[in-house]
mmCIF file of C-alpha atoms and ligand atoms in Angstrom:
data_model
loop_
_atom_site.group_PDB
_atom_site.id
_atom_site.type_symbol
_atom_site.label_atom_id
_atom_site.label_comp_id
_atom_site.label_asym_id
_atom_site.label_seq_id
_atom_site.Cartn_x
_atom_site.Cartn_y
_atom_site.Cartn_z
ATOM 1 C CA MET A 1 82.103 110.428 91.940
ATOM 2 C CA ALA A 2 83.906 110.292 95.270
ATOM 3 C CA ASP A 3 81.995 111.782 98.210
ATOM 4 C CA LEU A 4 83.773 115.083 98.900
ATOM 5 C CA ILE A 5 82.618 115.361 102.488
ATOM 6 C CA ALA A 6 84.021 111.928 103.235
ATOM 7 C CA VAL A 7 87.237 112.794 101.400
ATOM 8 C CA ARG A 8 87.711 115.888 103.542
ATOM 9 C CA GLU A 9 87.023 113.937 106.702
ATOM 10 C CA VAL A 10 89.712 111.382 105.874
ATOM 11 C CA LEU A 11 92.208 114.113 105.020
ATOM 12 C CA ARG A 12 91.465 115.896 108.265
ATOM 13 C CA ARG A 13 92.224 112.761 110.254
ATOM 14 C CA GLN A 14 95.320 111.659 108.342
ATOM 15 C CA ARG A 15 98.561 112.034 110.296
ATOM 16 C CA VAL A 16 102.085 112.468 108.946
ATOM 17 C CA GLU A 17 104.949 112.053 111.391
ATOM 18 C CA THR A 18 108.102 114.128 110.988
ATOM 19 C CA PRO A 19 111.535 112.915 112.101
ATOM 20 C CA PHE A 20 113.812 114.649 114.584
ATOM 21 C CA TRP A 21 116.761 114.184 112.237
ATOM 22 C CA ALA A 22 115.114 116.422 109.634
ATOM 23 C CA TYR A 23 115.547 119.335 112.040
ATOM 24 C CA GLY A 24 119.272 118.810 112.662
ATOM 25 C CA ASN A 25 122.127 119.564 110.327
ATOM 26 C CA SER A 26 122.727 116.892 107.728
ATOM 27 C CA GLY A 27 124.645 116.356 104.552
ATOM 28 C CA THR A 28 126.432 113.768 102.493
ATOM 29 C CA ARG A 29 129.609 111.876 103.248
ATOM 30 C CA PHE A 30 131.396 114.756 101.543
ATOM 31 C CA LYS A 31 130.190 117.615 103.680
ATOM 32 C CA VAL A 32 127.609 118.739 106.182
ATOM 33 C CA PHE A 33 126.700 122.373 105.527
ATOM 34 C CA PRO A 34 125.349 123.762 108.796
ATOM 35 C CA GLN A 35 122.345 126.055 108.559
ATOM 36 C CA PRO A 36 121.807 129.067 110.789
ATOM 37 C CA GLY A 37 119.075 128.661 113.401
ATOM 38 C CA VAL A 38 119.128 124.872 113.412
ATOM 39 C CA ALA A 39 117.968 123.160 116.612
ATOM 40 C CA ARG A 40 120.683 122.561 119.189
ATOM 41 C CA ASN A 41 118.988 119.833 121.195
ATOM 42 C CA PRO A 42 115.928 117.541 121.217
ATOM 43 C CA TYR A 43 113.809 120.173 122.946
ATOM 44 C CA GLU A 44 114.416 122.639 120.147
ATOM 45 C CA LYS A 45 113.702 119.933 117.578
ATOM 46 C CA ILE A 46 110.301 119.547 119.229
ATOM 47 C CA ASP A 47 109.749 123.286 118.941
ATOM 48 C CA ASP A 48 110.555 123.122 115.223
ATOM 49 C CA ALA A 49 108.357 120.080 114.648
ATOM 50 C CA ALA A 50 105.561 121.963 116.410
ATOM 51 C CA GLN A 51 105.759 124.613 113.694
ATOM 52 C CA VAL A 52 105.161 122.000 111.021
ATOM 53 C CA HIS A 53 102.105 120.842 112.934
ATOM 54 C CA ARG A 54 100.954 124.388 113.611
ATOM 55 C CA PHE A 55 100.759 125.202 109.907
ATOM 56 C CA THR A 56 99.629 121.844 108.501
ATOM 57 C CA GLY A 57 97.452 120.565 111.365
ATOM 58 C CA VAL A 58 98.340 116.942 110.601
ATOM 59 C CA ALA A 59 101.948 116.504 111.769
ATOM 60 C CA SER A 60 101.224 115.834 115.415
ATOM 61 C CA SER A 61 104.027 113.393 116.189
ATOM 62 C CA VAL A 62 107.805 113.298 115.904
ATOM 63 C CA ALA A 63 110.138 110.337 115.574
ATOM 64 C CA ILE A 64 113.252 110.252 117.741
ATOM 65 C CA GLN A 65 116.579 108.563 117.186
ATOM 66 C CA ILE A 66 118.674 107.170 120.034
ATOM 67 C CA PRO A 67 121.522 108.050 120.761
ATOM 68 C CA TRP A 68 121.199 111.243 118.667
ATOM 69 C CA ASP A 69 118.274 112.423 120.791
ATOM 70 C CA ARG A 70 119.337 111.033 124.132
ATOM 71 C CA VAL A 71 118.132 113.076 127.132
ATOM 72 C CA ASP A 72 118.291 112.549 130.885
ATOM 73 C CA ASP A 73 114.553 112.501 131.383
ATOM 74 C CA TYR A 74 112.382 111.100 128.593
ATOM 75 C CA GLY A 75 109.207 111.753 130.527
ATOM 76 C CA ASP A 76 110.174 115.397 130.569
ATOM 77 C CA LEU A 77 110.838 115.370 126.813
ATOM 78 C CA ALA A 78 107.381 113.884 126.246
ATOM 79 C CA LYS A 79 105.923 116.566 128.507
ATOM 80 C CA HIS A 80 107.609 119.261 126.473
ATOM 81 C CA ALA A 81 106.150 117.704 123.327
ATOM 82 C CA GLN A 82 102.681 117.706 124.862
ATOM 83 C CA SER A 83 103.041 121.331 125.887
ATOM 84 C CA VAL A 84 103.345 122.283 122.212
ATOM 85 C CA GLY A 85 100.644 119.900 120.998
ATOM 86 C CA LEU A 86 102.867 117.009 119.911
ATOM 87 C CA GLU A 87 103.461 113.373 120.793
ATOM 88 C CA ILE A 88 106.619 111.341 120.562
ATOM 89 C CA GLY A 89 106.225 108.920 117.684
ATOM 90 C CA ALA A 90 108.499 106.110 116.570
ATOM 91 C CA VAL A 91 111.667 105.432 118.521
ATOM 92 C CA ASN A 92 114.554 104.619 116.153
ATOM 93 C CA PRO A 93 117.512 102.836 117.723
ATOM 94 C CA ASN A 94 120.838 103.558 116.072
ATOM 95 C CA VAL A 95 123.079 100.496 115.946
ATOM 96 C CA PHE A 96 125.316 101.590 113.122
ATOM 97 C CA GLN A 97 127.562 104.366 114.310
ATOM 98 C CA GLU A 98 129.757 102.908 116.985
ATOM 99 C CA GLN A 99 133.201 101.486 116.343
ATOM 100 C CA GLU A 100 132.073 98.064 117.587
ATOM 101 C CA TYR A 101 129.570 97.850 114.747
ATOM 102 C CA ARG A 102 132.188 97.760 112.001
ATOM 103 C CA LEU A 103 131.129 94.219 111.081
ATOM 104 C CA GLY A 104 127.503 94.680 112.001
ATOM 105 C CA SER A 105 125.290 94.864 115.083
ATOM 106 C CA ALA A 106 122.651 92.158 115.503
ATOM 107 C CA CYS A 107 124.541 89.950 113.021
ATOM 108 C CA ASN A 108 128.090 90.732 114.129
ATOM 109 C CA PRO A 109 130.316 87.633 114.283
ATOM 110 C CA ASP A 110 131.280 88.583 117.857
ATOM 111 C CA PRO A 111 128.595 87.587 120.394
ATOM 112 C CA ALA A 112 129.681 90.391 122.738
ATOM 113 C CA VAL A 113 128.886 92.978 120.067
ATOM 114 C CA ARG A 114 125.543 91.304 119.371
ATOM 115 C CA ARG A 115 124.745 91.534 123.080
ATOM 116 C CA ARG A 116 125.670 95.194 123.089
ATOM 117 C CA ALA A 117 123.379 95.858 120.124
ATOM 118 C CA LEU A 118 120.555 93.965 121.811
ATOM 119 C CA SER A 119 120.948 95.930 124.981
ATOM 120 C CA HIS A 120 120.663 99.169 123.012
ATOM 121 C CA LEU A 121 117.505 97.919 121.311
ATOM 122 C CA LEU A 122 116.054 97.012 124.706
ATOM 123 C CA GLU A 123 117.013 100.429 126.049
ATOM 124 C CA CYS A 124 114.969 101.894 123.191
ATOM 125 C CA VAL A 125 111.938 99.828 124.202
ATOM 126 C CA GLU A 126 112.250 101.535 127.583
ATOM 127 C CA VAL A 127 112.628 104.940 125.952
ATOM 128 C CA ALA A 128 109.464 104.238 123.989
ATOM 129 C CA GLN A 129 107.632 103.377 127.192
ATOM 130 C CA ALA A 130 108.898 106.475 128.949
ATOM 131 C CA THR A 131 107.832 108.741 126.094
ATOM 132 C CA GLY A 132 104.483 107.088 125.445
ATOM 133 C CA SER A 133 105.576 105.884 122.026
ATOM 134 C CA THR A 134 103.974 102.788 120.541
ATOM 135 C CA ILE A 135 106.437 102.105 117.732
ATOM 136 C CA LEU A 136 109.946 100.719 117.805
ATOM 137 C CA SER A 137 111.328 101.266 114.316
ATOM 138 C CA LEU A 138 114.338 99.144 113.408
ATOM 139 C CA TRP A 139 116.813 99.569 110.619
ATOM 140 C CA PHE A 140 120.069 97.603 110.502
ATOM 141 C CA ALA A 141 123.138 98.650 108.550
ATOM 142 C CA ASP A 142 124.304 95.030 108.874
ATOM 143 C CA GLY A 143 125.749 93.240 105.893
ATOM 144 C CA THR A 144 128.997 92.299 104.194
ATOM 145 C CA ASN A 145 131.168 93.784 101.491
ATOM 146 C CA TYR A 146 132.736 90.683 99.996
ATOM 147 C CA PRO A 147 131.597 87.192 99.068
ATOM 148 C CA GLY A 148 132.889 84.820 101.716
ATOM 149 C CA GLN A 149 133.363 87.576 104.293
ATOM 150 C CA ASP A 150 130.752 85.986 106.545
ATOM 151 C CA SER A 151 128.033 83.358 106.456
ATOM 152 C CA ILE A 152 124.774 84.747 105.132
ATOM 153 C CA ALA A 153 122.809 81.986 106.872
ATOM 154 C CA ARG A 154 124.515 82.457 110.245
ATOM 155 C CA ARG A 155 123.812 86.152 110.063
ATOM 156 C CA GLN A 156 120.117 85.435 109.429
ATOM 157 C CA ASP A 157 120.068 83.191 112.500
ATOM 158 C CA CYS A 158 121.525 85.992 114.591
ATOM 159 C CA MET A 159 119.046 88.500 113.187
ATOM 160 C CA ALA A 160 116.149 86.168 114.023
ATOM 161 C CA GLU A 161 117.468 85.606 117.521
ATOM 162 C CA GLY A 162 118.037 89.296 118.225
ATOM 163 C CA LEU A 163 114.637 90.309 116.882
ATOM 164 C CA ALA A 164 112.935 87.610 118.943
ATOM 165 C CA ALA A 165 114.547 88.948 122.112
ATOM 166 C CA VAL A 166 113.360 92.464 121.321
ATOM 167 C CA TYR A 167 109.874 91.287 120.399
ATOM 168 C CA GLU A 168 109.626 89.459 123.684
ATOM 169 C CA ALA A 169 110.373 92.683 125.538
ATOM 170 C CA LEU A 170 107.677 94.748 123.803
ATOM 171 C CA PRO A 171 105.025 95.902 126.228
ATOM 172 C CA PHE A 172 101.379 95.522 125.321
ATOM 173 C CA GLY A 173 100.339 97.923 122.558
ATOM 174 C CA MET A 174 103.836 98.464 121.177
ATOM 175 C CA ARG A 175 104.734 97.418 117.639
ATOM 176 C CA LEU A 176 108.073 96.533 116.121
ATOM 177 C CA LEU A 177 108.577 97.754 112.558
ATOM 178 C CA LEU A 178 111.407 96.247 110.544
ATOM 179 C CA GLU A 179 112.783 98.411 107.755
ATOM 180 C CA TYR A 180 114.669 97.036 104.754
ATOM 181 C CA LYS A 181 117.142 98.594 102.358
ATOM 182 C CA PHE A 182 118.765 96.863 99.430
ATOM 183 C CA PHE A 183 122.301 98.175 99.882
ATOM 184 C CA GLU A 184 124.449 100.709 101.713
ATOM 185 C CA PRO A 185 126.494 100.803 103.817
ATOM 186 C CA ALA A 186 127.044 97.136 102.952
ATOM 187 C CA PHE A 187 127.679 96.582 99.270
ATOM 188 C CA TYR A 188 127.733 92.828 98.729
ATOM 189 C CA SER A 189 125.002 91.499 101.022
ATOM 190 C CA THR A 190 122.649 93.261 103.382
ATOM 191 C CA ASP A 191 121.012 91.298 106.194
ATOM 192 C CA VAL A 192 117.558 92.849 105.725
ATOM 193 C CA PRO A 193 117.708 93.910 102.077
ATOM 194 C CA ASP A 194 114.116 93.597 100.929
ATOM 195 C CA TRP A 195 110.503 93.339 101.991
ATOM 196 C CA GLY A 196 110.570 89.551 101.659
ATOM 197 C CA THR A 197 113.294 89.181 104.264
ATOM 198 C CA SER A 198 111.613 91.661 106.588
ATOM 199 C CA PHE A 199 108.268 89.918 106.039
ATOM 200 C CA ALA A 200 109.750 86.502 106.804
ATOM 201 C CA HIS A 201 111.209 87.741 110.091
ATOM 202 C CA CYS A 202 108.002 89.554 111.026
ATOM 203 C CA ILE A 203 105.809 86.523 110.295
ATOM 204 C CA ARG A 204 107.963 84.455 112.619
ATOM 205 C CA LEU A 205 107.893 87.066 115.348
ATOM 206 C CA GLY A 206 104.149 87.558 115.534
ATOM 207 C CA GLU A 207 101.318 89.971 115.019
ATOM 208 C CA ARG A 208 102.989 93.047 116.403
ATOM 209 C CA ALA A 209 105.958 92.818 114.068
ATOM 210 C CA GLN A 210 105.387 94.517 110.727
ATOM 211 C CA VAL A 211 107.314 95.683 107.697
ATOM 212 C CA LEU A 212 108.348 99.305 107.264
ATOM 213 C CA VAL A 213 108.574 100.524 103.682
ATOM 214 C CA ASP A 214 111.067 103.329 103.107
ATOM 215 C CA THR A 215 110.280 104.590 99.622
ATOM 216 C CA GLY A 216 113.956 105.370 98.993
ATOM 217 C CA HIS A 217 115.180 101.838 99.690
ATOM 218 C CA HIS A 218 114.462 100.029 96.439
ATOM 219 C CA ALA A 219 116.276 99.375 93.213
ATOM 220 C CA PRO A 220 115.270 101.703 90.389
ATOM 221 C CA GLY A 221 112.078 100.594 88.692
ATOM 222 C CA THR A 222 110.762 98.615 91.674
ATOM 223 C CA ASN A 223 106.973 98.596 91.811
ATOM 224 C CA ILE A 224 106.581 99.809 95.396
ATOM 225 C CA GLU A 225 102.791 99.951 95.286
ATOM 226 C CA PHE A 226 102.756 96.232 94.542
ATOM 227 C CA ILE A 227 104.739 95.599 97.719
ATOM 228 C CA VAL A 228 102.326 97.847 99.600
ATOM 229 C CA ALA A 229 99.294 95.960 98.289
ATOM 230 C CA VAL A 230 100.764 92.565 99.184
ATOM 231 C CA LEU A 231 101.753 93.673 102.687
ATOM 232 C CA LEU A 232 98.349 95.227 103.307
ATOM 233 C CA ARG A 233 96.602 91.981 102.376
ATOM 234 C CA ALA A 234 98.735 90.162 104.933
ATOM 235 C CA GLY A 235 98.210 92.792 107.647
ATOM 236 C CA LYS A 236 101.962 93.332 107.642
ATOM 237 C CA LEU A 237 102.311 96.919 106.465
ATOM 238 C CA GLY A 238 103.451 98.732 109.589
ATOM 239 C CA GLY A 239 104.173 102.051 108.011
ATOM 240 C CA PHE A 240 106.236 104.171 105.689
ATOM 241 C CA HIS A 241 109.354 106.214 105.682
ATOM 242 C CA PHE A 242 108.423 108.631 102.935
ATOM 243 C CA ASN A 243 111.091 110.390 100.916
ATOM 244 C CA SER A 244 112.182 110.797 97.303
ATOM 245 C CA ARG A 245 115.018 109.133 95.502
ATOM 246 C CA PHE A 246 116.594 109.836 92.169
ATOM 247 C CA TYR A 247 119.528 107.438 92.506
ATOM 248 C CA ALA A 248 119.966 105.696 95.858
ATOM 249 C CA ASP A 249 118.912 106.480 99.435
ATOM 250 C CA ASP A 250 118.648 110.184 98.617
ATOM 251 C CA ASP A 251 116.269 111.153 101.460
ATOM 252 C CA LEU A 252 114.895 114.072 99.447
ATOM 253 C CA MET A 253 111.434 115.534 99.921
ATOM 254 C CA VAL A 254 108.652 113.036 99.300
ATOM 255 C CA GLY A 255 106.691 113.675 96.136
ATOM 256 C CA ALA A 256 109.531 115.682 94.605
ATOM 257 C CA ALA A 257 111.110 113.015 92.406
ATOM 258 C CA ASP A 258 108.013 111.046 91.514
ATOM 259 C CA PRO A 259 104.657 112.399 92.704
ATOM 260 C CA PHE A 260 102.916 109.829 90.517
ATOM 261 C CA GLN A 261 104.549 106.990 92.445
ATOM 262 C CA LEU A 262 103.376 108.520 95.706
ATOM 263 C CA PHE A 263 99.853 108.691 94.268
ATOM 264 C CA ARG A 264 100.045 105.044 93.179
ATOM 265 C CA ILE A 265 101.115 104.057 96.691
ATOM 266 C CA MET A 266 98.299 106.064 98.265
ATOM 267 C CA ASN A 267 95.891 104.474 95.800
ATOM 268 C CA GLU A 268 96.687 101.042 97.251
ATOM 269 C CA ILE A 269 96.275 102.406 100.763
ATOM 270 C CA VAL A 270 92.889 103.897 99.965
ATOM 271 C CA ALA A 271 91.789 100.807 98.020
ATOM 272 C CA ALA A 272 92.482 98.678 101.103
ATOM 273 C CA SER A 273 90.673 101.199 103.362
ATOM 274 C CA ALA A 274 93.889 101.471 105.311
ATOM 275 C CA LEU A 275 93.446 105.189 105.923
ATOM 276 C CA GLU A 276 90.060 104.930 107.522
ATOM 277 C CA ALA A 277 90.810 101.827 109.560
ATOM 278 C CA ASP A 278 92.492 101.988 112.951
ATOM 279 C CA GLY A 279 95.359 104.199 111.874
ATOM 280 C CA SER A 280 97.724 101.266 112.093
ATOM 281 C CA VAL A 281 99.719 102.274 108.999
ATOM 282 C CA ALA A 282 102.164 104.914 110.218
ATOM 283 C CA PHE A 283 102.931 107.624 107.679
ATOM 284 C CA MET A 284 106.343 108.918 108.610
ATOM 285 C CA LEU A 285 108.809 111.117 106.800
ATOM 286 C CA ASP A 286 112.457 110.055 106.691
ATOM 287 C CA GLN A 287 114.188 112.965 105.070
ATOM 288 C CA CYS A 288 117.164 115.228 105.380
ATOM 289 C CA HIS A 289 117.167 118.794 104.159
ATOM 290 C CA ASN A 290 120.760 119.395 103.237
ATOM 291 C CA LEU A 291 120.275 122.419 101.011
ATOM 292 C CA GLU A 292 116.766 123.728 101.611
ATOM 293 C CA PRO A 293 115.586 125.179 104.929
ATOM 294 C CA LYS A 294 114.364 122.417 107.174
ATOM 295 C CA ILE A 295 111.017 123.495 108.615
ATOM 296 C CA PRO A 296 109.608 124.655 105.262
ATOM 297 C CA GLY A 297 111.062 121.474 103.718
ATOM 298 C CA GLU A 298 109.015 119.394 106.151
ATOM 299 C CA ILE A 299 105.893 121.513 105.605
ATOM 300 C CA ARG A 300 106.216 121.083 101.840
ATOM 301 C CA SER A 301 106.625 117.317 102.297
ATOM 302 C CA VAL A 302 103.550 116.983 104.492
ATOM 303 C CA MET A 303 101.596 118.921 101.868
ATOM 304 C CA ASN A 304 102.890 116.602 99.146
ATOM 305 C CA VAL A 305 101.635 113.578 101.078
ATOM 306 C CA GLN A 306 98.266 115.265 101.521
ATOM 307 C CA GLU A 307 98.019 116.059 97.811
ATOM 308 C CA ALA A 308 98.787 112.483 96.797
ATOM 309 C CA THR A 309 96.299 111.218 99.378
ATOM 310 C CA ALA A 310 93.586 113.604 98.205
ATOM 311 C CA LYS A 311 94.048 112.471 94.611
ATOM 312 C CA ALA A 312 93.878 108.826 95.644
ATOM 313 C CA LEU A 313 90.687 109.539 97.580
ATOM 314 C CA LEU A 314 89.156 111.185 94.510
ATOM 315 C CA ILE A 315 89.432 108.047 92.395
ATOM 316 C CA ASP A 316 85.952 106.981 91.337
ATOM 317 C CA ARG A 317 86.160 103.464 92.774
ATOM 318 C CA ASP A 318 82.809 102.314 91.368
ATOM 319 C CA ALA A 319 83.697 103.388 87.850
ATOM 320 C CA LEU A 320 87.161 101.896 88.234
ATOM 321 C CA GLY A 321 85.691 98.567 89.333
ATOM 322 C CA GLU A 322 83.256 98.510 86.420
ATOM 323 C CA HIS A 323 85.982 99.151 83.862
ATOM 324 C CA GLN A 324 88.224 96.567 85.484
ATOM 325 C CA GLU A 325 85.517 93.911 85.483
ATOM 326 C CA ALA A 326 84.674 94.638 81.868
ATOM 327 C CA GLY A 327 88.331 94.232 80.969
ATOM 328 C CA ASP A 328 88.365 97.816 79.722
ATOM 329 C CA VAL A 329 92.057 98.561 80.035
ATOM 330 C CA LEU A 330 91.985 102.128 78.785
ATOM 331 C CA GLY A 331 88.774 103.002 80.604
ATOM 332 C CA ALA A 332 90.151 101.799 83.935
ATOM 333 C CA HIS A 333 93.437 103.586 83.394
ATOM 334 C CA ALA A 334 91.575 106.782 82.506
ATOM 335 C CA VAL A 335 89.664 106.727 85.804
ATOM 336 C CA LEU A 336 92.942 106.604 87.690
ATOM 337 C CA MET A 337 94.523 109.339 85.594
ATOM 338 C CA ASP A 338 91.483 111.613 85.935
ATOM 339 C CA ALA A 339 91.988 111.594 89.681
ATOM 340 C CA TYR A 340 95.734 112.051 89.388
ATOM 341 C CA ASN A 341 95.325 115.007 87.070
ATOM 342 C CA THR A 342 92.878 116.797 89.359
ATOM 343 C CA ASP A 343 94.227 119.925 90.992
ATOM 344 C CA VAL A 344 93.514 119.176 94.655
ATOM 345 C CA ARG A 345 95.141 122.312 96.008
ATOM 346 C CA PRO A 346 91.837 124.221 96.296
ATOM 347 C CA LEU A 347 90.268 121.282 98.151
ATOM 348 C CA LEU A 348 93.155 121.214 100.620
ATOM 349 C CA ALA A 349 93.094 124.984 101.028
ATOM 350 C CA GLU A 350 89.392 124.786 101.928
ATOM 351 C CA LEU A 351 90.055 121.967 104.338
ATOM 352 C CA ARG A 352 92.738 124.024 106.077
ATOM 353 C CA GLU A 353 90.389 126.938 106.433
ATOM 354 C CA ALA A 354 87.802 124.629 107.947
ATOM 355 C CA MET A 355 90.517 123.529 110.386
ATOM 356 C CA ASP A 356 91.246 127.162 111.307
ATOM 357 C CA LEU A 357 94.540 127.046 109.489
ATOM 358 C CA ASP A 358 95.981 129.325 106.858
ATOM 359 C CA PRO A 359 95.159 127.895 103.397
ATOM 360 C CA ASP A 360 98.819 128.380 102.420
ATOM 361 C CA PRO A 361 101.023 126.796 105.126
ATOM 362 C CA LEU A 362 104.335 127.808 103.573
ATOM 363 C CA ALA A 363 103.385 131.463 103.210
ATOM 364 C CA ALA A 364 101.946 131.486 106.721
ATOM 365 C CA TYR A 365 105.143 130.004 108.130
ATOM 366 C CA ALA A 366 107.231 132.592 106.284
ATOM 367 C CA ARG A 367 105.055 135.394 107.649
ATOM 368 C CA SER A 368 105.267 134.044 111.191
ATOM 369 C CA GLY A 369 108.899 135.145 111.508
ATOM 370 C CA TYR A 370 109.836 131.889 113.287
ATOM 371 C CA GLY A 371 112.645 131.231 110.827
ATOM 372 C CA GLU A 372 114.275 134.576 111.582
ATOM 373 C CA ARG A 373 113.701 134.259 115.315
ATOM 374 C CA ILE A 374 115.543 130.958 115.623
ATOM 375 C CA ILE A 375 118.508 132.323 113.690
ATOM 376 C CA GLU A 376 118.812 135.044 116.292
ATOM 377 C CA LEU A 377 118.049 132.915 119.333
ATOM 378 C CA ARG A 378 120.236 129.959 118.432
ATOM 379 C CA ALA A 379 123.282 131.865 117.318
ATOM 380 C CA GLU A 380 125.605 130.376 119.897
ATOM 381 C CA VAL A 381 126.189 126.838 121.144
ATOM 382 C CA SER A 382 126.626 123.975 118.758
ATOM 383 C CA GLN A 383 123.747 122.665 116.718
ATOM 384 C CA ALA A 384 122.404 119.144 116.504
ATOM 385 C CA GLY A 385 123.592 117.162 113.540
ATOM 386 C CA TRP A 386 124.954 113.940 112.222
ATOM 387 C CA ASP A 387 128.272 114.360 113.958
ATOM 388 C CA SER A 388 126.880 115.054 117.419
HETATM 389 C C1 RM4 B 1 118.667 104.491 106.838
HETATM 390 C C2 RM4 B 1 117.206 104.272 107.126
HETATM 391 C C3 RM4 B 1 116.812 104.637 108.523
HETATM 392 C C4 RM4 B 1 117.478 105.880 108.999
HETATM 393 C C5 RM4 B 1 118.973 105.809 108.735
HETATM 394 C C6 RM4 B 1 119.738 107.010 109.242
HETATM 395 O O1 RM4 B 1 118.930 104.490 105.493
HETATM 396 O O2 RM4 B 1 116.405 104.961 106.206
HETATM 397 O O3 RM4 B 1 115.437 104.777 108.618
HETATM 398 O O4 RM4 B 1 117.274 105.970 110.378
HETATM 399 O O5 RM4 B 1 119.174 105.662 107.356
HETATM 400 MN MN1 MN B 2 114.219 105.059 106.619
HETATM 401 MN MN1 MN B 3 117.120 105.631 104.232
#
């Protein structure tokens, strides 16, 4: 049996970071449907993120995206975050939306464009310093659409060179996380398409470069927990972008499409003691709430991560080990499934009460009236979203 007191302690300390972009309007390439009350600027995104933390107690940091969340004074933004009990988490440079980046950013055939991309990445290192962030989180839309369009090898050289320049600029204590995604927006070749490519670049860079696993960035059927286990062994799992996918990079709520997969991932984390350790695996959400309301969508997602984590913590590791050693396939599998099939909601409700929180975060948020208040308060002036 797992030690319940220890399980609660780990759950109490676990942190799940929410992203600024979850609080702005979002949509598909067909349409962005604005929602009433949505944040109009980074300060209001902080206020919304603070609600998620207020009701879950574990979402104490927020990721920002530059230029979407550009402000004049980043120190002031960090101060505002602190005033509502938050910290600025990962800084996410955006090198995919400007006209110059049509053929890529760090791997663009034009050296002037590569320099421009690099200078934006370096600007983001400064933003991270100014906000007290310790993570620079990189994702590149770079790639090609047609065989022969560009040299795959040359593009890798450029990627390596650009990353090395960024790595060099990292101040002490800051990590660089390199995210991969197998396709989109490029359809033929992507310059960082998989964990192997990210891993290879990170190994070359050094200790403070690690792989970021976005759960929505794999081909259907990929065994993500295997990737997680391999990266953990190598000390190269920097963190997650949690979300759900049914088809491609859907960015739906984590644990909605496949809660069992999330449990299997958390099982590898727990098995490697990567929750208890130094907190070096960053659990971040990367989601967009196109249809559902955003703050409750984030609360639900944080709860889903907690439920998967709780189940993984409940696995009877001694019994599992015994069955595994004895070659008892069904016995070992049953130990895992027993934990997965446990209803952990009462355990989490108790934990919340012990943390002076409402046992039901979604109901408590609904009762708080915050959702109605922002609709009234933010009626005028344009909202933050993909197109701003
Ligand atoms: C990418 C990736 C990045 C996110 C962008 C907008 O697919 O997941 O993390 O910043 O989308
Ligand atoms: Mn992502
Ligand atoms: Mn994505």
